[in-house]
Coordinates of C-alpha atoms and ligand atoms in Angstrom, one line a residue:
M1 CA 22.8 -4.8 -5.1
D2 CA 21.3 -5.0 -1.6
K3 CA 20.1 -8.2 0.0
I4 CA 18.5 -9.1 3.3
V5 CA 20.1 -11.9 5.1
I6 CA 18.0 -13.7 7.8
N7 CA 18.9 -16.5 10.1
G8 CA 15.4 -17.7 11.0
S9 CA 13.5 -19.7 13.6
I10 CA 13.8 -17.1 16.3
P11 CA 10.4 -16.2 18.0
L12 CA 9.9 -12.4 17.7
K13 CA 9.4 -10.8 21.0
G14 CA 8.9 -7.2 22.2
E15 CA 7.2 -4.0 20.9
V16 CA 7.0 -2.4 17.4
N17 CA 5.7 1.0 16.5
I18 CA 3.6 1.1 13.3
S19 CA 4.3 4.0 10.9
G20 CA 1.9 6.2 8.9
A21 CA -0.2 4.4 6.2
K22 CA 1.4 4.1 2.8
N23 CA -1.8 3.9 0.9
A24 CA -3.1 7.0 2.7
V25 CA 0.0 9.2 2.3
V26 CA 0.2 8.5 -1.5
A27 CA -3.3 9.9 -1.8
I28 CA -2.9 12.8 0.7
L29 CA 0.3 14.2 -0.8
P30 CA -1.3 14.8 -4.3
A31 CA -4.4 16.1 -2.5
A32 CA -2.3 18.9 -1.0
L33 CA -1.9 20.3 -4.5
L34 CA -5.6 21.4 -4.2
A35 CA -4.9 23.9 -1.4
R36 CA -4.3 27.6 -1.9
D37 CA -1.7 27.6 0.8
I38 CA 0.5 25.4 3.0
C39 CA -0.4 21.9 4.3
R40 CA 1.6 20.4 7.2
I41 CA 1.4 16.6 7.1
E42 CA 2.6 14.5 10.0
N43 CA 3.2 10.8 10.6
I44 CA 4.6 10.4 7.0
P45 CA 6.4 7.1 6.6
E46 CA 10.0 7.1 5.3
I47 CA 9.4 4.9 2.3
S48 CA 10.5 5.2 -1.3
D49 CA 6.9 5.7 -2.6
V50 CA 6.9 9.0 -0.5
T51 CA 10.3 10.0 -1.9
T52 CA 9.0 9.5 -5.4
M53 CA 5.8 11.4 -4.8
V54 CA 7.7 14.3 -3.3
K55 CA 10.0 14.4 -6.3
I56 CA 6.8 14.6 -8.5
L57 CA 5.3 17.4 -6.4
R58 CA 8.6 19.3 -6.7
Q59 CA 8.7 18.8 -10.4
L60 CA 5.2 20.3 -10.6
G61 CA 6.5 23.4 -8.8
A62 CA 5.3 22.7 -5.3
G63 CA 7.5 23.8 -2.4
V64 CA 8.2 20.8 -0.1
K65 CA 9.9 21.4 3.2
M66 CA 11.0 18.6 5.5
I67 CA 10.2 19.7 9.1
D68 CA 11.5 16.5 10.6
R69 CA 11.8 12.8 9.6
N70 CA 8.1 12.3 9.5
T71 CA 6.6 15.7 8.9
L72 CA 6.4 17.6 5.6
E73 CA 5.1 21.0 4.6
I74 CA 3.7 21.3 1.1
D75 CA 3.2 24.7 -0.4
A76 CA 1.1 24.3 -3.5
R77 CA 0.9 28.0 -4.4
S78 CA 3.9 27.8 -6.7
V79 CA 2.6 24.8 -8.7
N80 CA 2.8 25.7 -12.3
S81 CA 2.6 22.5 -14.3
Y82 CA 0.0 19.8 -15.0
I83 CA 2.3 17.3 -16.6
V84 CA 3.8 14.2 -14.9
S85 CA 6.3 12.4 -17.0
N86 CA 7.0 8.7 -17.2
D87 CA 10.4 8.7 -15.5
L88 CA 8.8 9.3 -12.1
A89 CA 5.2 8.0 -12.7
K90 CA 6.4 4.5 -13.6
H91 CA 7.8 3.9 -10.1
L92 CA 4.5 3.8 -8.3
R93 CA 0.8 3.0 -8.9
A94 CA -0.4 6.0 -7.0
S95 CA 1.0 8.4 -9.5
Y96 CA -2.5 8.2 -11.1
Y97 CA -3.8 10.2 -8.2
L98 CA -2.0 13.2 -9.8
I99 CA -4.7 13.0 -12.6
G100 CA -7.5 13.7 -10.1
A101 CA -5.6 16.2 -8.1
L102 CA -4.3 18.2 -11.2
L103 CA -7.8 18.1 -12.8
G104 CA -9.2 19.5 -9.6
R105 CA -6.6 22.2 -9.5
F106 CA -6.2 23.2 -13.2
N107 CA -9.1 21.5 -15.0
R108 CA -6.3 19.8 -16.8
A109 CA -3.8 16.9 -16.3
K110 CA -1.3 15.0 -18.5
V111 CA 0.1 12.1 -16.5
A112 CA 2.1 9.1 -17.7
M113 CA 0.5 5.6 -17.1
P114 CA 1.2 4.4 -13.6
G115 CA 3.7 1.7 -12.5
G116 CA 3.6 -0.2 -9.2
C117 CA 3.1 -3.9 -8.4
W118 CA 2.1 -6.4 -11.1
F119 CA -0.9 -8.5 -10.1
G120 CA -2.1 -9.2 -13.7
V121 CA -4.1 -6.6 -15.6
R122 CA -4.7 -3.4 -13.6
P123 CA -7.3 -1.4 -15.5
I124 CA -8.0 2.2 -14.8
D125 CA -11.3 2.4 -16.8
L126 CA -13.3 3.4 -13.7
H127 CA -11.0 6.3 -12.9
L128 CA -11.4 7.6 -16.5
K129 CA -15.2 7.0 -16.5
G130 CA -15.4 9.0 -13.3
F131 CA -13.5 12.0 -14.8
E132 CA -15.7 11.9 -17.9
L133 CA -18.9 11.9 -15.8
L134 CA -17.6 15.1 -14.1
G135 CA -17.3 16.7 -17.5
A136 CA -13.7 15.9 -18.6
K137 CA -12.5 14.8 -22.0
V138 CA -10.1 11.9 -21.6
T139 CA -7.6 10.5 -24.1
I140 CA -4.6 8.3 -23.9
D141 CA -1.7 9.1 -26.3
N142 CA 1.7 7.5 -26.2
G143 CA 1.4 6.3 -22.7
M144 CA 0.2 9.7 -21.4
I145 CA -3.3 10.1 -20.0
N146 CA -4.7 13.5 -21.0
A147 CA -7.8 14.8 -19.1
S148 CA -9.2 18.3 -19.5
A149 CA -12.5 20.1 -18.9
D150 CA -13.8 23.6 -19.4
K151 CA -15.5 23.2 -16.0
L152 CA -15.9 20.2 -13.7
V153 CA -19.5 19.6 -12.7
G154 CA -20.7 17.3 -9.9
A155 CA -22.3 14.0 -11.1
S156 CA -23.6 10.7 -10.0
V157 CA -20.7 8.1 -10.3
Y158 CA -21.6 4.4 -9.9
M159 CA -18.5 2.2 -9.6
D160 CA -19.1 -1.1 -11.4
N161 CA -16.3 -2.6 -9.3
V162 CA -15.3 -1.6 -5.8
S163 CA -12.1 0.3 -6.6
V164 CA -9.9 2.2 -4.0
G165 CA -8.0 4.1 -6.7
A166 CA -11.1 5.2 -8.7
T167 CA -12.9 6.3 -5.5
V168 CA -9.8 8.4 -4.5
N169 CA -9.4 9.9 -7.9
V170 CA -13.1 10.9 -8.3
M171 CA -13.0 12.5 -4.8
L172 CA -9.9 14.5 -5.8
A173 CA -11.5 15.7 -9.0
A174 CA -14.9 16.4 -7.5
V175 CA -13.9 18.2 -4.4
K176 CA -13.9 21.6 -6.2
A177 CA -16.3 20.7 -8.9
K178 CA -19.6 22.7 -9.1
G179 CA -22.4 21.0 -7.3
L180 CA -22.9 17.6 -5.8
T181 CA -21.1 14.4 -6.7
I182 CA -22.3 11.1 -5.4
I183 CA -20.0 8.1 -5.6
E184 CA -22.0 4.8 -5.3
N185 CA -20.4 1.4 -4.6
A186 CA -17.4 3.4 -3.2
A187 CA -14.4 1.7 -1.6
R188 CA -14.5 1.8 2.2
E189 CA -10.9 1.3 3.1
P190 CA -9.4 3.2 6.0
H191 CA -7.3 5.3 3.7
I192 CA -10.5 6.5 1.9
V193 CA -11.7 7.9 5.2
D194 CA -8.3 9.4 5.9
L195 CA -8.3 11.2 2.6
A196 CA -11.8 12.5 3.2
N197 CA -10.8 13.7 6.7
F198 CA -7.7 15.5 5.2
L199 CA -9.8 17.2 2.5
N200 CA -12.5 18.2 5.0
S201 CA -9.7 19.7 7.2
M202 CA -8.9 21.8 4.1
G203 CA -12.5 23.0 3.9
A204 CA -14.0 20.4 1.7
D205 CA -17.6 19.1 2.2
I206 CA -17.4 15.3 2.0
I207 CA -19.8 13.0 3.9
G208 CA -20.2 9.2 3.9
A209 CA -16.5 8.2 3.5
G210 CA -16.2 4.7 5.1
T211 CA -19.6 3.7 3.7
D212 CA -20.4 2.7 0.1
V213 CA -22.0 6.1 -0.7
I214 CA -19.8 9.2 -0.6
K215 CA -21.4 12.6 -1.1
I216 CA -19.2 15.5 -2.1
H217 CA -20.5 19.1 -2.3
G218 CA -18.0 21.0 -4.4
V219 CA -16.4 24.0 -2.7
R220 CA -14.8 27.0 -4.4
E221 CA -11.5 26.9 -2.5
L222 CA -9.5 24.7 -0.2
H223 CA -7.1 26.1 2.4
G224 CA -4.0 24.7 4.2
C225 CA -4.2 22.6 7.3
T226 CA -2.2 20.4 9.7
Y227 CA -3.0 16.7 9.5
S228 CA -1.6 13.5 10.8
I229 CA -1.7 10.3 8.7
I230 CA -3.4 7.2 10.2
P231 CA -1.4 4.1 11.1
D232 CA -0.7 1.6 8.4
Q233 CA -3.2 -1.3 8.6
I234 CA -1.1 -3.5 6.3
E235 CA 2.2 -2.9 8.1
A236 CA 0.5 -3.6 11.4
G237 CA -1.0 -6.8 10.0
T238 CA 2.4 -7.9 8.6
Y239 CA 4.0 -7.6 12.1
M240 CA 1.0 -9.4 13.7
V241 CA 1.4 -12.3 11.2
A242 CA 5.2 -12.4 11.7
A243 CA 4.6 -12.7 15.5
A244 CA 2.3 -15.7 14.9
A245 CA 4.4 -17.4 12.3
T246 CA 7.5 -17.3 14.5
G247 CA 5.7 -18.4 17.6
G248 CA 6.4 -15.0 19.2
D249 CA 4.9 -12.5 21.5
V250 CA 4.7 -9.0 20.0
L251 CA 2.9 -5.8 21.1
V252 CA 2.1 -3.9 17.9
K253 CA 1.7 -0.3 18.9
N254 CA 0.1 2.8 17.3
V255 CA -2.6 0.9 15.5
I256 CA -6.4 1.4 15.2
P257 CA -7.7 -2.0 16.3
K258 CA -11.0 -1.5 14.4
H259 CA -9.0 -1.4 11.2
M260 CA -7.4 -4.7 12.1
E261 CA -10.6 -6.8 12.7
S262 CA -10.5 -9.1 9.7
I263 CA -6.8 -9.9 10.3
T264 CA -7.3 -10.3 14.1
K265 CA -10.1 -12.8 13.4
K266 CA -8.1 -14.9 11.0
L267 CA -5.1 -15.0 13.4
Q268 CA -7.5 -16.2 16.2
D269 CA -8.9 -18.8 13.8
C270 CA -5.3 -20.0 13.4
G271 CA -5.0 -20.4 17.2
A272 CA -3.0 -17.2 18.0
E273 CA -3.9 -15.2 21.1
V274 CA -4.8 -11.6 20.1
I275 CA -5.4 -9.0 22.8
E276 CA -6.7 -5.6 21.8
Y277 CA -5.8 -2.4 23.7
D278 CA -6.9 1.2 22.8
E279 CA -4.1 1.8 20.4
A280 CA -2.2 -1.5 20.4
I281 CA -2.6 -5.2 19.7
R282 CA -0.6 -8.0 21.3
V283 CA -0.2 -11.2 19.3
R284 CA 1.1 -14.2 21.2
S285 CA 1.4 -17.7 19.7
A286 CA 3.0 -20.9 20.9
G287 CA 2.8 -24.1 18.9
R288 CA 1.8 -24.7 15.4
P289 CA -0.8 -22.6 13.7
M290 CA -4.2 -24.2 12.9
K291 CA -5.4 -24.4 9.3
C292 CA -8.1 -21.9 8.2
N293 CA -9.6 -20.7 4.9
V294 CA -9.1 -17.1 3.7
K295 CA -10.9 -15.1 1.0
T296 CA -9.7 -11.6 0.1
L297 CA -12.4 -8.9 -0.3
P298 CA -12.6 -5.1 -0.3
H299 CA -12.7 -3.5 3.2
P300 CA -14.1 -4.6 5.7
G301 CA -13.2 -8.0 4.3
F302 CA -9.8 -9.6 4.5
P303 CA -7.3 -7.3 2.6
T304 CA -5.7 -8.6 -0.5
D305 CA -2.6 -6.8 0.6
M306 CA -2.3 -9.3 3.6
Q307 CA -2.9 -12.4 1.4
P308 CA 0.8 -13.3 0.8
Q309 CA 1.8 -12.8 4.4
M310 CA -1.2 -14.9 5.6
T311 CA -0.4 -17.7 3.1
V312 CA 3.1 -18.0 4.8
L313 CA 1.4 -18.6 8.1
L314 CA -0.9 -21.2 6.6
A315 CA 2.1 -22.9 4.9
L316 CA 3.2 -23.7 8.4
A317 CA -0.3 -24.7 9.7
D318 CA -1.5 -28.2 10.8
G319 CA -3.7 -29.2 7.9
M320 CA -4.9 -27.9 4.6
S321 CA -6.1 -24.3 4.0
I322 CA -7.7 -22.7 1.0
V323 CA -6.7 -19.1 0.1
S324 CA -9.0 -17.4 -2.5
E325 CA -8.0 -14.2 -4.1
S326 CA -11.0 -12.3 -5.3
V327 CA -9.6 -8.8 -5.9
W328 CA -6.7 -9.5 -8.3
D329 CA -6.3 -11.9 -11.2
N330 CA -2.7 -12.9 -10.6
R331 CA -1.5 -12.5 -7.0
F332 CA 0.2 -15.9 -6.3
R333 CA 3.5 -15.4 -8.2
Y334 CA 5.4 -15.4 -4.9
V335 CA 4.3 -19.0 -4.2
E336 CA 7.2 -20.3 -6.3
Q337 CA 9.6 -18.7 -3.8
L338 CA 7.8 -20.4 -0.8
Q339 CA 8.1 -23.7 -2.6
R340 CA 11.9 -23.2 -2.7
M341 CA 11.6 -23.1 1.1
G342 CA 9.7 -26.4 1.3
A343 CA 6.1 -25.1 1.3
H344 CA 3.5 -27.4 -0.2
I345 CA 1.2 -25.0 -2.1
N346 CA -0.7 -25.6 -5.4
V347 CA -2.2 -22.7 -7.2
E348 CA -5.2 -23.1 -9.4
G349 CA -6.2 -19.8 -11.0
K350 CA -7.2 -17.5 -8.2
V351 CA -7.1 -20.2 -5.5
A352 CA -4.2 -21.6 -3.5
I353 CA -4.4 -24.9 -1.8
V354 CA -2.0 -24.8 1.1
Q355 CA -1.0 -28.1 2.7
G356 CA 0.8 -27.0 5.8
V357 CA 4.3 -28.3 6.6
E358 CA 6.0 -28.5 10.0
R359 CA 9.0 -26.4 9.1
L360 CA 10.2 -24.2 6.2
H361 CA 13.9 -24.1 5.4
G362 CA 16.0 -21.1 4.5
A363 CA 16.7 -20.4 0.8
P364 CA 17.8 -17.7 -1.6
I365 CA 14.5 -16.0 -2.5
R366 CA 13.1 -12.9 -4.2
A367 CA 10.6 -10.2 -3.5
D368 CA 8.3 -10.2 -6.5
D369 CA 6.3 -7.2 -5.4
L370 CA 5.7 -5.2 -2.2
R371 CA 3.5 -7.5 -0.2
A372 CA 5.1 -10.6 -1.6
G373 CA 8.3 -9.1 -0.3
A374 CA 6.7 -8.8 3.2
A375 CA 5.7 -12.5 2.9
M376 CA 9.3 -13.5 2.1
L377 CA 10.5 -11.6 5.2
I378 CA 8.0 -13.6 7.4
A379 CA 8.9 -16.9 5.7
A380 CA 12.6 -16.3 6.3
L381 CA 12.1 -15.2 9.9
A382 CA 10.1 -18.4 10.6
A383 CA 12.3 -20.8 8.6
D384 CA 15.2 -22.9 9.8
G385 CA 18.5 -21.7 8.7
R386 CA 19.7 -18.9 6.4
S387 CA 17.7 -17.1 3.7
E388 CA 18.8 -14.3 1.4
I389 CA 16.1 -12.0 -0.1
E390 CA 16.7 -10.1 -3.3
N391 CA 14.8 -7.3 -5.1
L392 CA 14.4 -5.2 -2.0
S393 CA 13.2 -2.1 -3.9
H394 CA 9.7 -3.5 -3.8
I395 CA 9.8 -3.8 0.0
D396 CA 11.4 -0.4 0.4
R397 CA 8.4 1.1 -1.4
G398 CA 6.1 0.4 1.6
Y399 CA 7.8 -0.6 4.8
E400 CA 9.6 2.0 7.0
H401 CA 12.8 0.8 8.6
Y402 CA 11.8 -2.8 8.6
V403 CA 15.3 -4.2 9.2
E404 CA 15.6 -2.1 12.4
K405 CA 12.1 -3.0 13.5
F406 CA 12.5 -6.7 13.1
S407 CA 16.0 -6.5 14.7
A408 CA 14.5 -4.8 17.7
L409 CA 12.1 -7.8 18.0
G410 CA 15.1 -10.1 18.3
A411 CA 15.4 -11.2 14.7
D412 CA 18.8 -12.1 13.2
I413 CA 18.4 -9.9 10.1
C414 CA 20.8 -7.6 8.3
R415 CA 21.0 -5.8 5.0
V416 CA 24.1 -6.3 3.0
N417 CA 25.4 -4.8 -0.2
V418 CA 26.9 -7.4 -2.6
P419 CA 28.3 -6.8 -6.0
D420 CA 25.8 -8.1 -8.6
D421 CA 26.8 -9.4 -12.0
D422 CA 26.7 -6.0 -13.5
D423 CA 28.9 -4.5 -10.8
E424 CA 31.4 -7.3 -11.2
Q425 CA 31.4 -6.8 -14.9
R426 CA 32.0 -3.0 -14.5
Q427 CA 34.9 -3.8 -12.0
D428 CA 36.4 -6.2 -14.5
N429 CA 36.2 -3.6 -17.2
A430 CA 37.7 -0.9 -15.0
G431 CA 40.5 -3.3 -13.9
Ligands
UD1_1 C1 -5.2 -0.2 -4.1 C2 -4.0 -0.4 -3.3 C3 -3.4 -1.8 -3.5 C4 -4.5 -2.9 -3.1 C5 -5.8 -2.5 -3.8 C6 -7.0 -3.4 -3.4 C7 -3.1 1.8 -3.3 C8 -2.0 2.7 -3.7 N1 -3.0 0.6 -3.7 O1 -4.9 -0.4 -5.4 O2 -2.3 -2.0 -2.6 O3 -4.1 -4.1 -3.5 O4 -6.2 -1.2 -3.6 O5 -7.2 -3.2 -2.0 O6 -3.9 2.2 -2.5 N2 -10.5 -2.2 -11.2 C9 -11.1 -2.1 -12.5 N3 -11.1 -0.9 -13.1 C10 -10.5 0.2 -12.6 C11 -9.9 0.1 -11.3 C12 -9.9 -1.1 -10.7 O7 -11.7 -3.0 -13.0 O8 -10.5 1.3 -13.2 C13 -10.5 -3.5 -10.5 C14 -9.1 -4.1 -10.4 O9 -8.7 -4.8 -11.6 C15 -9.2 -4.9 -9.2 C16 -10.3 -4.2 -8.3 O10 -10.9 -3.3 -9.2 O11 -9.7 -6.2 -9.6 C17 -9.7 -3.4 -7.2 O12 -8.7 -2.5 -7.6 P1 -8.4 -1.1 -6.9 O13 -9.2 -1.1 -5.6 O14 -8.7 0.0 -7.9 O15 -6.9 -1.2 -6.6 P2 -5.9 0.0 -6.6 O16 -6.5 1.3 -6.2 O17 -5.0 0.0 -7.8

């Protein structure tokens, strides 16, 4: 078992390069299945969600060639299956994008229920309703989602809830459907725009991505293209908050400052100095953060995927802050870990009341999910003394080379392999 060991309380200083966006790449890789030839995709982060998605594409018959560490070529001509089994689908939430992509490609998809982070119930009714409106028949049998259509036909799809996943899936299924699809109350996240730009580079006709009405005129065929993934808004935000929480001075490079506005604003409310450049943001902070209230909302609101990291900063603030989670029902499980480090946080339903303390202390802690894991890294970097973080597979799903990146900023951080109870047991038996 791997653990991260951090000796904290060192202000982070220096520069960090942000990688390609996880939530964009996990939509764009399945989208490449819709092309009739080769897509070359650049700025792909080296994270385990990408490794899993590539395995799925290969299992479906696609040729996937690694050009360099961050560039892949996907040849979808050889794809010969519309079935994605549970053994791979269970590892990531975004496996449900294979339903939209395979429906768009074959008018047929059979995909196991998705895995990913647990934030309470994560329904997919809006995805399925969208497919049905486009003319597909959808059933769920034995944990497999079956969707099939004689022909997909454009339709008007109103989303009862703003859903990133459902917006992406309807775009994937509609892009080659006959006629016009209009998605109303669509999600506006940067990765929705990135997916639309990718599909348009392949010959799709999509307008309005980034607003709450997306219009998709179905096209007969999509061709290959070369495309570069946008920088990861959440990875950038994580380093920005880490800089502020450690009283550091960090230049976060390769970002789109417009995507960072809600995070920048909250850091400024907390008293950090945030300077925007064309493609970089510098966060400088000295002294204790100030309290502030945070409410998560769909884009352009404050992202729920930055809520745990921001709560760590507020746990160190002077005064009491309120954090309201309005996207997910259960996204405060990680608070228990922060309490082990001396944080004073009370959770009441979807609200956390954070009474800031002057210092956190190191402790053995656990990454409960991907962004909770990022929050544990920040807490350990800011805390006095030594912390050990377990359950790294969650963090590995979405952060490229984070040990190297934090080390380069001066952190005392390393990844160690320690025998876990099972390993010890196996060794005892072998001995
Ligand atoms: C995506 C992100 C995830 C982020 C979330 C919200 C990816 C791979 N994951 O997840 O990191 O936390 O957006 O920004 O991009 N809902 C329904 N019915 C549905 C679908 C969603 O009621 O069919 C509800 C959910 O319960 C939730 C809200 O809509 O309350 C938003 O969920 P959604 O935007 O769909 O999240 P994901 O796409 O799963």
